[in-house]
Structures are given as structure tokens and as C-alpha cells.
CSV table of C-alpha atoms and ligand atoms in Angstrom, one decimal:
chain,number,residue,atom,x,y,z
S,1,MET,CA,84.4,65.6,116.4
S,2,ARG,CA,88.2,65.3,116.7
S,3,ARG,CA,90.1,67.3,114.1
S,4,GLU,CA,92.4,64.8,111.9
S,5,SER,CA,94.5,67.8,110.6
S,6,VAL,CA,98.0,68.1,111.4
S,7,SER,CA,97.8,71.8,111.6
S,8,VAL,CA,94.6,74.2,111.8
S,9,ILE,CA,96.0,77.8,111.8
S,10,ASP,CA,96.0,79.6,115.2
S,11,GLY,CA,92.4,78.2,116.1
S,12,ARG,CA,90.5,80.1,113.8
S,13,ILE,CA,87.2,79.2,112.1
S,14,GLU,CA,87.6,79.1,108.9
S,15,LEU,CA,84.4,79.7,106.8
S,16,ARG,CA,86.3,81.2,103.5
S,17,SER,CA,86.7,78.5,101.6
S,18,ASP,CA,86.8,74.7,101.2
S,19,THR,CA,90.4,75.1,99.3
S,20,MET,CA,91.7,76.1,103.0
S,21,THR,CA,91.6,72.4,104.3
S,22,GLN,CA,94.8,71.0,105.8
S,23,PRO,CA,96.1,67.5,104.7
S,24,ASN,CA,95.5,65.4,107.5
S,25,ALA,CA,97.9,63.0,109.3
S,26,ARG,CA,97.1,60.0,106.7
S,27,MET,CA,97.9,62.0,103.7
S,28,ARG,CA,101.0,63.3,105.0
S,29,GLU,CA,102.1,60.1,105.9
S,30,ALA,CA,101.2,58.3,102.6
S,31,MET,CA,103.0,61.3,100.5
S,32,SER,CA,106.1,60.8,102.7
S,33,GLY,CA,106.2,57.1,101.7
S,34,ALA,CA,104.8,57.4,98.1
S,35,ALA,CA,106.3,55.4,95.4
S,36,VAL,CA,107.3,57.8,92.5
S,37,GLY,CA,108.7,58.1,89.0
S,38,ASP,CA,108.6,60.2,85.8
S,39,ASP,CA,104.8,60.9,85.1
S,40,VAL,CA,105.6,62.8,82.0
S,41,CYS,CA,106.9,59.3,80.8
S,42,GLY,CA,104.0,57.6,82.5
S,43,GLU,CA,106.0,56.0,85.2
S,44,ASP,CA,104.8,57.3,88.0
S,45,PRO,CA,103.1,54.4,89.9
S,46,THR,CA,100.9,56.6,92.5
S,47,ILE,CA,99.6,58.8,89.8
S,48,ASN,CA,98.8,56.1,87.5
S,49,ALA,CA,96.9,54.3,90.3
S,50,LEU,CA,95.0,57.9,91.1
S,51,GLU,CA,94.1,58.0,87.6
S,52,GLU,CA,92.6,54.7,87.3
S,53,LYS,CA,90.7,55.2,90.6
S,54,ALA,CA,89.4,58.5,89.3
S,55,ALA,CA,88.6,57.1,86.0
S,56,ARG,CA,86.3,54.3,88.0
S,57,VAL,CA,84.8,56.9,90.0
S,58,SER,CA,83.6,59.1,87.2
S,59,GLY,CA,82.6,56.1,85.3
S,60,LYS,CA,84.9,57.3,82.4
S,61,GLU,CA,87.4,55.3,80.1
S,62,ALA,CA,90.4,57.5,81.5
S,63,ALA,CA,91.6,60.2,83.7
S,64,LEU,CA,94.5,62.7,84.1
S,65,PHE,CA,96.1,64.4,87.0
S,66,VAL,CA,96.6,68.0,86.9
S,67,ALA,CA,97.8,70.8,89.2
S,68,SER,CA,94.3,72.6,89.9
S,69,GLY,CA,90.8,73.1,88.9
S,70,THR,CA,92.0,75.9,86.5
S,71,MET,CA,94.2,73.8,84.8
S,72,GLY,CA,91.5,71.0,84.4
S,73,ASN,CA,89.0,73.2,82.7
S,74,LEU,CA,91.8,75.2,80.4
S,75,VAL,CA,93.0,71.5,79.4
S,76,SER,CA,89.5,70.1,78.6
S,77,LEU,CA,88.5,73.0,76.8
S,78,LEU,CA,91.8,73.2,74.5
S,79,ALA,CA,91.8,69.5,73.9
S,80,GLN,CA,88.2,69.7,72.6
S,81,THR,CA,88.3,72.6,70.3
S,82,ARG,CA,90.1,74.7,67.9
S,83,PRO,CA,91.2,78.2,67.9
S,84,GLY,CA,88.6,80.4,66.6
S,85,GLN,CA,85.5,78.1,67.9
S,86,GLU,CA,83.0,79.3,70.5
S,87,ILE,CA,81.9,77.8,74.2
S,88,ILE,CA,78.4,78.2,75.7
S,89,ALA,CA,78.6,78.6,79.3
S,90,GLU,CA,76.8,80.1,82.3
S,91,GLU,CA,77.4,83.6,82.5
S,92,ASN,CA,78.8,83.5,86.2
S,93,CYS,CA,80.5,80.3,85.8
S,94,HIS,CA,84.1,80.0,87.3
S,95,ILE,CA,85.8,79.5,83.6
S,96,LEU,CA,84.3,82.6,82.4
S,97,SER,CA,84.5,85.0,85.4
S,98,HIS,CA,87.8,83.3,87.6
S,99,GLU,CA,90.4,81.8,85.4
S,100,CYS,CA,91.9,84.9,83.8
S,101,GLY,CA,90.2,84.3,80.4
S,102,GLY,CA,92.6,81.4,79.6
S,103,TYR,CA,89.8,80.0,77.3
S,104,ALA,CA,90.6,83.2,75.1
S,105,ARG,CA,94.0,84.0,75.8
S,106,LEU,CA,95.5,80.3,75.3
S,107,GLY,CA,92.4,78.7,73.6
S,108,GLY,CA,91.4,81.5,71.2
S,109,LEU,CA,87.9,80.6,71.9
S,110,THR,CA,85.1,83.3,72.2
S,111,ALA,CA,82.5,82.7,74.8
S,112,SER,CA,78.5,83.2,74.6
S,113,PRO,CA,77.6,83.8,78.3
S,114,VAL,CA,74.0,82.2,79.0
S,115,PRO,CA,72.0,83.6,82.1
S,116,SER,CA,70.6,80.7,84.6
S,117,ARG,CA,68.4,80.3,87.6
S,118,ARG,CA,70.6,79.5,90.2
S,119,GLY,CA,73.3,77.8,87.7
S,120,VAL,CA,70.9,75.9,85.9
S,121,MET,CA,70.8,77.0,82.1
S,122,ASP,CA,67.3,76.7,80.1
S,123,PRO,CA,68.1,74.3,77.4
S,124,ALA,CA,66.2,76.6,74.8
S,125,MET,CA,68.3,79.5,75.9
S,126,VAL,CA,71.3,77.5,75.2
S,127,GLU,CA,70.0,76.2,72.0
S,128,SER,CA,69.3,79.6,70.9
S,129,ARG,CA,72.9,80.3,71.5
S,130,ILE,CA,74.1,77.7,69.1
S,131,ARG,CA,75.6,79.2,66.3
S,132,GLU,CA,74.4,78.8,62.4
S,133,ASP,CA,76.6,77.1,59.9
S,134,ASP,CA,77.6,80.6,58.6
S,135,ILE,CA,81.0,81.8,57.4
S,136,HIS,CA,80.3,85.0,59.4
S,137,GLN,CA,80.0,83.3,62.7
S,138,PRO,CA,82.7,81.3,65.0
S,139,ARG,CA,81.5,77.5,65.2
S,140,THR,CA,80.0,76.5,68.6
S,141,ALA,CA,81.9,73.7,69.9
S,142,VAL,CA,81.6,73.1,73.9
S,143,ILE,CA,78.6,73.8,76.2
S,144,CYS,CA,80.2,74.2,79.8
S,145,ILE,CA,78.4,73.5,82.9
S,146,GLU,CA,79.3,74.1,86.4
S,147,ASN,CA,78.0,71.9,89.0
S,148,THR,CA,77.6,72.3,91.9
S,149,HIS,CA,77.7,76.1,91.1
S,150,ASN,CA,80.1,78.4,93.2
S,151,GLU,CA,78.3,81.8,92.6
S,152,ALA,CA,75.0,80.4,92.7
S,153,GLY,CA,75.6,79.4,96.4
S,154,GLY,CA,77.0,75.7,95.8
S,155,ALA,CA,73.5,75.1,93.9
S,156,VAL,CA,73.5,71.5,92.2
S,157,VAL,CA,72.4,71.2,88.6
S,158,PRO,CA,69.5,68.5,88.5
S,159,LEU,CA,70.2,65.4,86.6
S,160,GLY,CA,66.8,66.2,84.4
S,161,ASN,CA,68.5,69.2,83.1
S,162,LEU,CA,71.9,67.5,82.3
S,163,ARG,CA,69.8,65.2,80.3
S,164,GLU,CA,68.0,67.5,78.5
S,165,LEU,CA,71.4,69.2,77.7
S,166,ARG,CA,72.9,66.1,76.6
S,167,ALA,CA,70.2,65.3,74.0
S,168,LEU,CA,70.7,68.8,72.5
S,169,ALA,CA,74.3,68.3,72.5
S,170,ASP,CA,73.9,65.1,70.8
S,171,THR,CA,71.5,66.5,68.2
S,172,ARG,CA,73.6,69.6,67.3
S,173,GLY,CA,77.1,67.7,67.3
S,174,LEU,CA,78.2,69.3,70.4
S,175,ARG,CA,80.7,68.3,73.4
S,176,ILE,CA,79.8,69.0,77.1
S,177,HIS,CA,82.3,69.9,79.5
S,178,MET,CA,81.3,69.9,83.4
S,179,ASP,CA,83.3,72.1,85.6
S,180,GLY,CA,82.6,69.6,88.4
S,181,ALA,CA,85.3,71.2,90.8
S,182,ARG,CA,82.4,70.2,93.7
S,183,ILE,CA,80.8,67.3,91.9
S,184,PHE,CA,81.3,65.0,94.9
S,185,ASN,CA,79.1,67.8,96.5
S,186,ALA,CA,76.5,67.7,94.0
S,187,ALA,CA,76.4,64.0,94.1
S,188,ALA,CA,76.2,63.9,97.9
S,189,ALA,CA,73.3,66.4,97.4
S,190,LEU,CA,71.4,64.3,94.8
S,191,GLY,CA,72.1,61.1,96.6
S,192,VAL,CA,73.7,59.6,93.6
S,193,SER,CA,77.1,58.3,92.7
S,194,VAL,CA,79.3,60.7,90.6
S,195,ASP,CA,79.3,58.6,87.4
S,196,LYS,CA,75.6,58.9,87.3
S,197,ILE,CA,76.3,62.9,87.0
S,198,ALA,CA,79.4,62.6,84.6
S,199,GLU,CA,77.8,60.1,82.4
S,200,PHE,CA,76.0,63.2,80.7
S,201,VAL,CA,79.2,65.1,79.9
S,202,ASP,CA,82.1,64.2,77.6
S,203,SER,CA,84.7,65.5,79.8
S,204,VAL,CA,84.6,66.4,83.7
S,205,THR,CA,87.1,68.2,85.8
S,206,PHE,CA,86.8,67.7,89.5
S,207,CYS,CA,88.9,69.2,92.4
S,208,LEU,CA,90.8,67.0,95.1
S,209,SER,CA,92.0,70.0,96.7
S,210,LYS,CA,88.4,71.6,98.2
S,211,GLY,CA,86.0,69.3,99.8
S,212,LEU,CA,87.9,66.1,99.4
S,213,GLY,CA,90.9,67.7,101.5
S,214,ALA,CA,93.8,67.0,99.4
S,215,PRO,CA,96.7,69.8,99.3
S,216,VAL,CA,97.1,70.1,95.5
S,217,GLY,CA,95.5,68.8,92.4
S,218,ALA,CA,92.5,67.9,90.3
S,219,ILE,CA,91.1,65.4,88.0
S,220,VAL,CA,90.4,65.6,84.2
S,221,ALA,CA,88.3,62.4,83.1
S,222,GLY,CA,86.6,61.4,80.1
S,223,SER,CA,87.2,59.0,76.8
S,224,ALA,CA,90.7,57.4,76.3
S,225,SER,CA,91.2,59.9,72.9
S,226,PHE,CA,90.1,62.5,74.9
S,227,ILE,CA,92.5,62.0,77.6
S,228,GLU,CA,95.4,61.1,75.0
S,229,GLU,CA,95.1,64.7,74.0
S,230,ALA,CA,94.5,66.3,77.2
S,231,ARG,CA,97.8,64.9,78.2
S,232,ARG,CA,99.6,66.5,75.4
S,233,VAL,CA,97.9,70.1,76.3
S,234,ARG,CA,98.9,69.7,79.6
S,235,LYS,CA,102.4,69.4,78.7
S,236,LEU,CA,101.7,72.5,76.5
S,237,VAL,CA,100.5,74.3,79.3
S,238,GLY,CA,103.5,73.5,81.7
S,239,GLY,CA,102.0,70.8,83.6
S,240,GLY,CA,103.9,67.8,83.2
S,241,MET,CA,104.8,67.4,87.0
S,242,ARG,CA,107.4,64.6,86.9
S,243,GLN,CA,107.6,62.8,90.2
S,244,ALA,CA,104.3,64.3,91.5
S,245,GLY,CA,103.2,60.7,93.0
S,246,VAL,CA,103.7,62.7,96.5
S,247,LEU,CA,100.9,64.8,95.7
S,248,ALA,CA,98.8,62.2,94.0
S,249,ALA,CA,99.0,59.9,97.2
S,250,ALA,CA,97.0,62.6,99.0
S,251,GLY,CA,94.5,62.4,96.3
S,252,LEU,CA,94.2,58.7,96.6
S,253,ILE,CA,93.2,59.0,100.3
S,254,ALA,CA,91.0,62.1,99.5
S,255,LEU,CA,88.9,59.6,97.4
S,256,ASP,CA,88.0,57.5,100.3
S,257,GLY,CA,85.0,57.9,102.2
S,258,VAL,CA,84.0,61.2,100.4
S,259,ARG,CA,80.3,60.7,100.8
S,260,ASP,CA,80.0,60.7,104.8
S,261,ARG,CA,82.1,63.6,105.1
S,262,LEU,CA,80.6,65.6,102.7
S,263,GLU,CA,77.0,64.7,103.9
S,264,ARG,CA,78.4,66.0,107.3
S,265,ASP,CA,79.9,69.3,105.7
S,266,HIS,CA,76.3,69.9,104.3
S,267,ARG,CA,74.4,69.0,107.4
S,268,ASN,CA,76.9,71.8,108.9
S,269,ALA,CA,76.1,74.4,106.3
S,270,THR,CA,72.2,73.8,106.6
S,271,ARG,CA,72.6,74.4,110.5
S,272,LEU,CA,75.1,77.5,110.1
S,273,ALA,CA,72.0,78.8,107.6
S,274,GLU,CA,69.4,78.1,110.1
S,275,CYS,CA,71.2,79.9,113.0
S,276,VAL,CA,72.1,82.9,110.7
S,277,ARG,CA,68.6,83.1,109.4
S,278,GLU,CA,67.9,84.2,113.3
S,279,ILE,CA,70.4,86.9,113.6
S,280,ARG,CA,68.8,90.5,113.2
S,281,GLY,CA,70.7,92.4,110.6
S,282,LEU,CA,71.9,89.4,108.4
S,283,ARG,CA,69.6,88.1,105.5
S,284,LEU,CA,69.6,84.5,103.9
S,285,ASP,CA,67.2,82.2,102.3
S,286,PRO,CA,68.1,78.8,103.9
S,287,ASP,CA,66.2,77.3,101.1
S,288,ASP,CA,69.3,78.4,98.9
S,289,VAL,CA,71.6,76.3,101.0
S,290,GLN,CA,71.9,72.9,98.8
S,291,THR,CA,75.7,71.9,99.7
S,292,ASN,CA,78.4,73.4,101.7
S,293,MET,CA,78.0,77.2,101.0
S,294,VAL,CA,76.0,79.8,102.8
S,295,TYR,CA,75.7,83.5,101.3
S,296,VAL,CA,74.8,86.0,103.6
S,297,ASP,CA,73.7,89.6,102.8
S,298,VAL,CA,74.6,92.3,105.7
S,299,SER,CA,73.5,95.5,103.7
S,300,ALA,CA,70.7,95.8,106.9
S,301,LEU,CA,73.6,96.5,109.1
S,302,GLY,CA,74.8,99.3,107.2
S,303,ILE,CA,78.3,97.5,107.0
S,304,SER,CA,80.1,96.6,103.9
S,305,ALA,CA,80.9,93.0,103.4
S,306,SER,CA,84.6,93.5,103.7
S,307,GLY,CA,83.9,95.6,107.1
S,308,PHE,CA,81.8,92.6,108.4
S,309,ALA,CA,84.4,90.2,107.3
S,310,GLN,CA,87.2,92.2,108.9
S,311,GLU,CA,85.3,92.4,112.3
S,312,CYS,CA,84.7,88.9,112.3
S,313,ALA,CA,88.5,88.1,111.6
S,314,SER,CA,89.3,90.0,114.5
S,315,ARG,CA,87.0,87.7,116.5
S,316,LEU,CA,89.0,84.8,115.1
S,317,VAL,CA,86.2,83.7,112.1
S,318,ASN,CA,87.4,84.2,108.6
S,319,LEU,CA,84.6,84.9,106.3
S,320,LEU,CA,84.9,85.7,102.4
S,321,PRO,CA,83.3,88.9,101.0
S,322,VAL,CA,82.0,88.2,97.5
S,323,GLY,CA,80.3,91.3,96.5
S,324,PRO,CA,79.6,95.1,98.3
S,325,THR,CA,77.0,93.5,100.8
S,326,ARG,CA,77.7,89.7,100.0
S,327,ILE,CA,79.8,87.2,102.4
S,328,ARG,CA,80.3,83.6,101.4
S,329,MET,CA,80.7,81.0,104.2
S,330,VAL,CA,81.7,77.3,103.1
S,331,THR,CA,81.8,74.4,105.5
S,332,HIS,CA,84.3,71.5,105.0
S,333,GLN,CA,86.4,69.0,107.0
S,334,ASP,CA,88.3,71.5,109.2
S,335,VAL,CA,84.8,73.0,110.6
S,336,ASP,CA,84.1,71.3,113.7
S,337,ASP,CA,80.2,70.7,114.4
S,338,ALA,CA,80.7,72.6,117.6
S,339,GLU,CA,82.5,75.5,115.6
S,340,VAL,CA,79.0,76.1,113.7
S,341,PRO,CA,76.9,77.4,116.4
S,342,LEU,CA,80.1,79.2,117.8
S,343,ALA,CA,80.5,81.1,114.9
S,344,ALA,CA,76.9,81.9,114.6
S,345,SER,CA,77.0,83.1,118.2
S,346,ILE,CA,80.0,85.4,117.2
S,347,PHE,CA,78.0,86.8,114.3
S,348,ALA,CA,75.1,87.2,116.6
S,349,ASP,CA,77.1,89.5,118.9
S,350,LEU,CA,78.6,91.4,116.6
S,351,ALA,CA,75.4,92.2,114.6
S,352,GLU,CA,73.9,93.4,118.0
S,353,THR,CA,77.0,95.6,118.6
S,354,ILE,CA,76.9,97.3,115.0
S,355,MET,CA,73.2,97.9,115.6
S,356,ALA,CA,73.8,99.5,119.1
S,357,SER,CA,76.5,101.7,117.5
S,358,THR,CA,74.2,103.0,114.9
S,359,ARG,CA,71.2,103.6,117.0
A,1,PLP,C1,83.4,76.0,90.5
A,1,PLP,C2,85.1,76.0,90.5
A,1,PLP,N1,85.9,75.6,89.3
A,1,PLP,C3,87.3,75.6,89.3
A,1,PLP,C4,88.0,76.3,90.3
A,1,PLP,C5,89.4,76.4,90.1
A,1,PLP,O1,90.0,75.3,91.0
A,1,PLP,P1,91.6,75.9,91.4
A,1,PLP,O2,91.5,76.7,92.4
A,1,PLP,O3,92.0,74.1,92.1
A,1,PLP,O4,92.4,76.2,90.1
A,1,PLP,C6,87.4,76.7,91.6
A,1,PLP,C7,88.1,77.1,92.5
A,1,PLP,O5,87.4,77.7,93.5
A,1,PLP,C8,85.9,76.8,91.6
A,1,PLP,O6,85.3,77.1,92.7
């Protein structure tokens, strides 16, 4: 497959993250010609068009363009809570572990982390974390769900689980926020449109700059009144971006033809997992690969994850060490179909070399 990207860095196979995607030629062209205005005053026509399209795609009344997924989650939580309240969130989710504790530092929120099975929380466990109406306790306000779940290997939260959590939230008067940074991957894996997932939540964040391939930006979507408040909070955290239509122009293109592109990425992840499974010294369960992520354990090689990643980098394949012996690989638009077996053959040679040197 021909690369559409204008510049792919020095011919490397880039498997660290789908955040590494390069804006393609169509995006760059649209960016240079974008009509812009002052978005803080609501006058950027390209941002307005993106927000309308994003609201339509997610089946919500309104949407807001924000600088990043982290900002989208923060704005969503701050717009739906008051300081001193509590969120219930899956224990390894991005909001709790990779967003500098913004919910606590900027939102004054406490968190009740819930263990899960591959990112899927048991509704009974979530229910057990809802606080009683007791003057000693914080009030529970929001349940946070991550879909797909990054740390759980790009795992998808099934619709049935979302339905149960929605029913629970309705019964107990709670809101639900979905960190849907990769909700399009979840939708592709489930074979449904994004709105069929988002219908179970009050607010959703999704990233334009991951598998969708835009250089910058994320979307927050929800009811019109929620977005009105989110717009105010975005300003509070310094996210009013003025003539940012040049960025939204790429986002509009990123929303076209998503399904086909992500299905290809998912097929490539499955192929990569099947190849890696055959390599002695590398361990993974191909059944764990549900979307575009492949997590591999290198402990049987007697090398650290960062050592293995360094060796691969010197062979022009970039991987992400995410634990002492755990490596992450992510397929995306800039990973050609032909690069999948190529990367796997590089891993196989390297694993053989490492094993031969320790024999
Ligand atoms: C699940 C999840 N949520 C949120 C984010 C934050 O996105 P950003 O890097 O745009 O702030 C990421 C980024 O990798 C993520 O994986």
C-alpha cells in the first residue's frame, strides 16, 4: 500500500503509538487553505464545521474541539462535577494514571479505582463504590469508562457492559464519562457506529490525533448544556485557541473513511500477533489482540523491555517498553501491510541472536 503521509521519519517502522501518525497530503492541503476566525468568539467556520460533524458522528447534541485527549477528559470531568466530589474509574485507566492527576489537582476530585477484567468493570463492583449519603463521605458524581482500554491492550468494552453501567448510573443519579480516545477502534471492532457506543454515556472524549491521523486535537461531545459548560471550562484551562481552524481542517478529513482504515490497522495487529507468537522467547496471547495494539512479554529472553526496544530501534523498528519486560506495539495508518512481516522477521532474528549469546 502506498503511503499517503508526506514525511515518514527516516524509513523506520514506527510501532510505538498511533499518536506518531503523520498528517497526510490531503490534510496539509486543507490546513493551508482553511477558513479561520476567532473560535473563542465562536467565529471559526472550520472549527464550527468540525464540531457539527463530530456531534453527528457521536450522536450527541453538541461537540467541542479541544487541544488533546487529556484536555477533553479534564474538561469533561470539571464540567460535570464540583470540587470535593468523587469519580469511580477503572484502576489502570489513562485518566488516573497518565494525566498528571488533573482531576484531583484542577478538579478537586477524589477517585475510587476499580479493578477490571481487560478494562471491563463489573457493575456490581462499581455499585459497591458508590458512596452513601453520609456527611463523612465525598459524593460520587461520575463513572469513567475507557474504551478501547489502552493498558488492557486495546481491549473493547462490550455494549452489554455499557448498558448495565448506564442502568446503574440512572438508578443512582450518576453521570458517565467515556474516555473514548480510541472509540473509533472500539466501533470498528464491535461492527457498530460510534453513536451506538456513545449513547450509553453522558460525555465522551475522542482523539483525532491517534488512529484517525490528524496532527492535533480531540473532541468532547454530549448534551448542548454540557458542551456550553465544557466550553467555559476549556477557557478556564487555557484551551481557547482562536484561529485553530487550521487544525480543525485536518480533523474534518480525519473523520472521513475511518472504518476502512481502522479495520486494516486491526488486521495488521492480528497478523503481527500471529507472527510474533511463532517467535521463540516472545510471549503473547493473540486472543488478547482485539484492536490495534499488541502487547508482548520478553522475559523469556532474559532481557529487559527497554533493552529489547533499544536493540529493535538500532534495527529501525520503534517499540514502546511499558513495564520491566512488557513491550507495546501499535499498528496505524503509517504502518504498511508489508512492514508487518518485516518487523516480525527483525524480532525473530534479534530473539535468535539474544538466545545464542546466552547459550
Ligand atoms: C486512552 C487514552 N486516553 C487519553 C489519552 C490522552 O490523549 P492526548 O495524548 O491527546 O492527551 C491517551 C493518549 O495516549 C489515551 O491512550
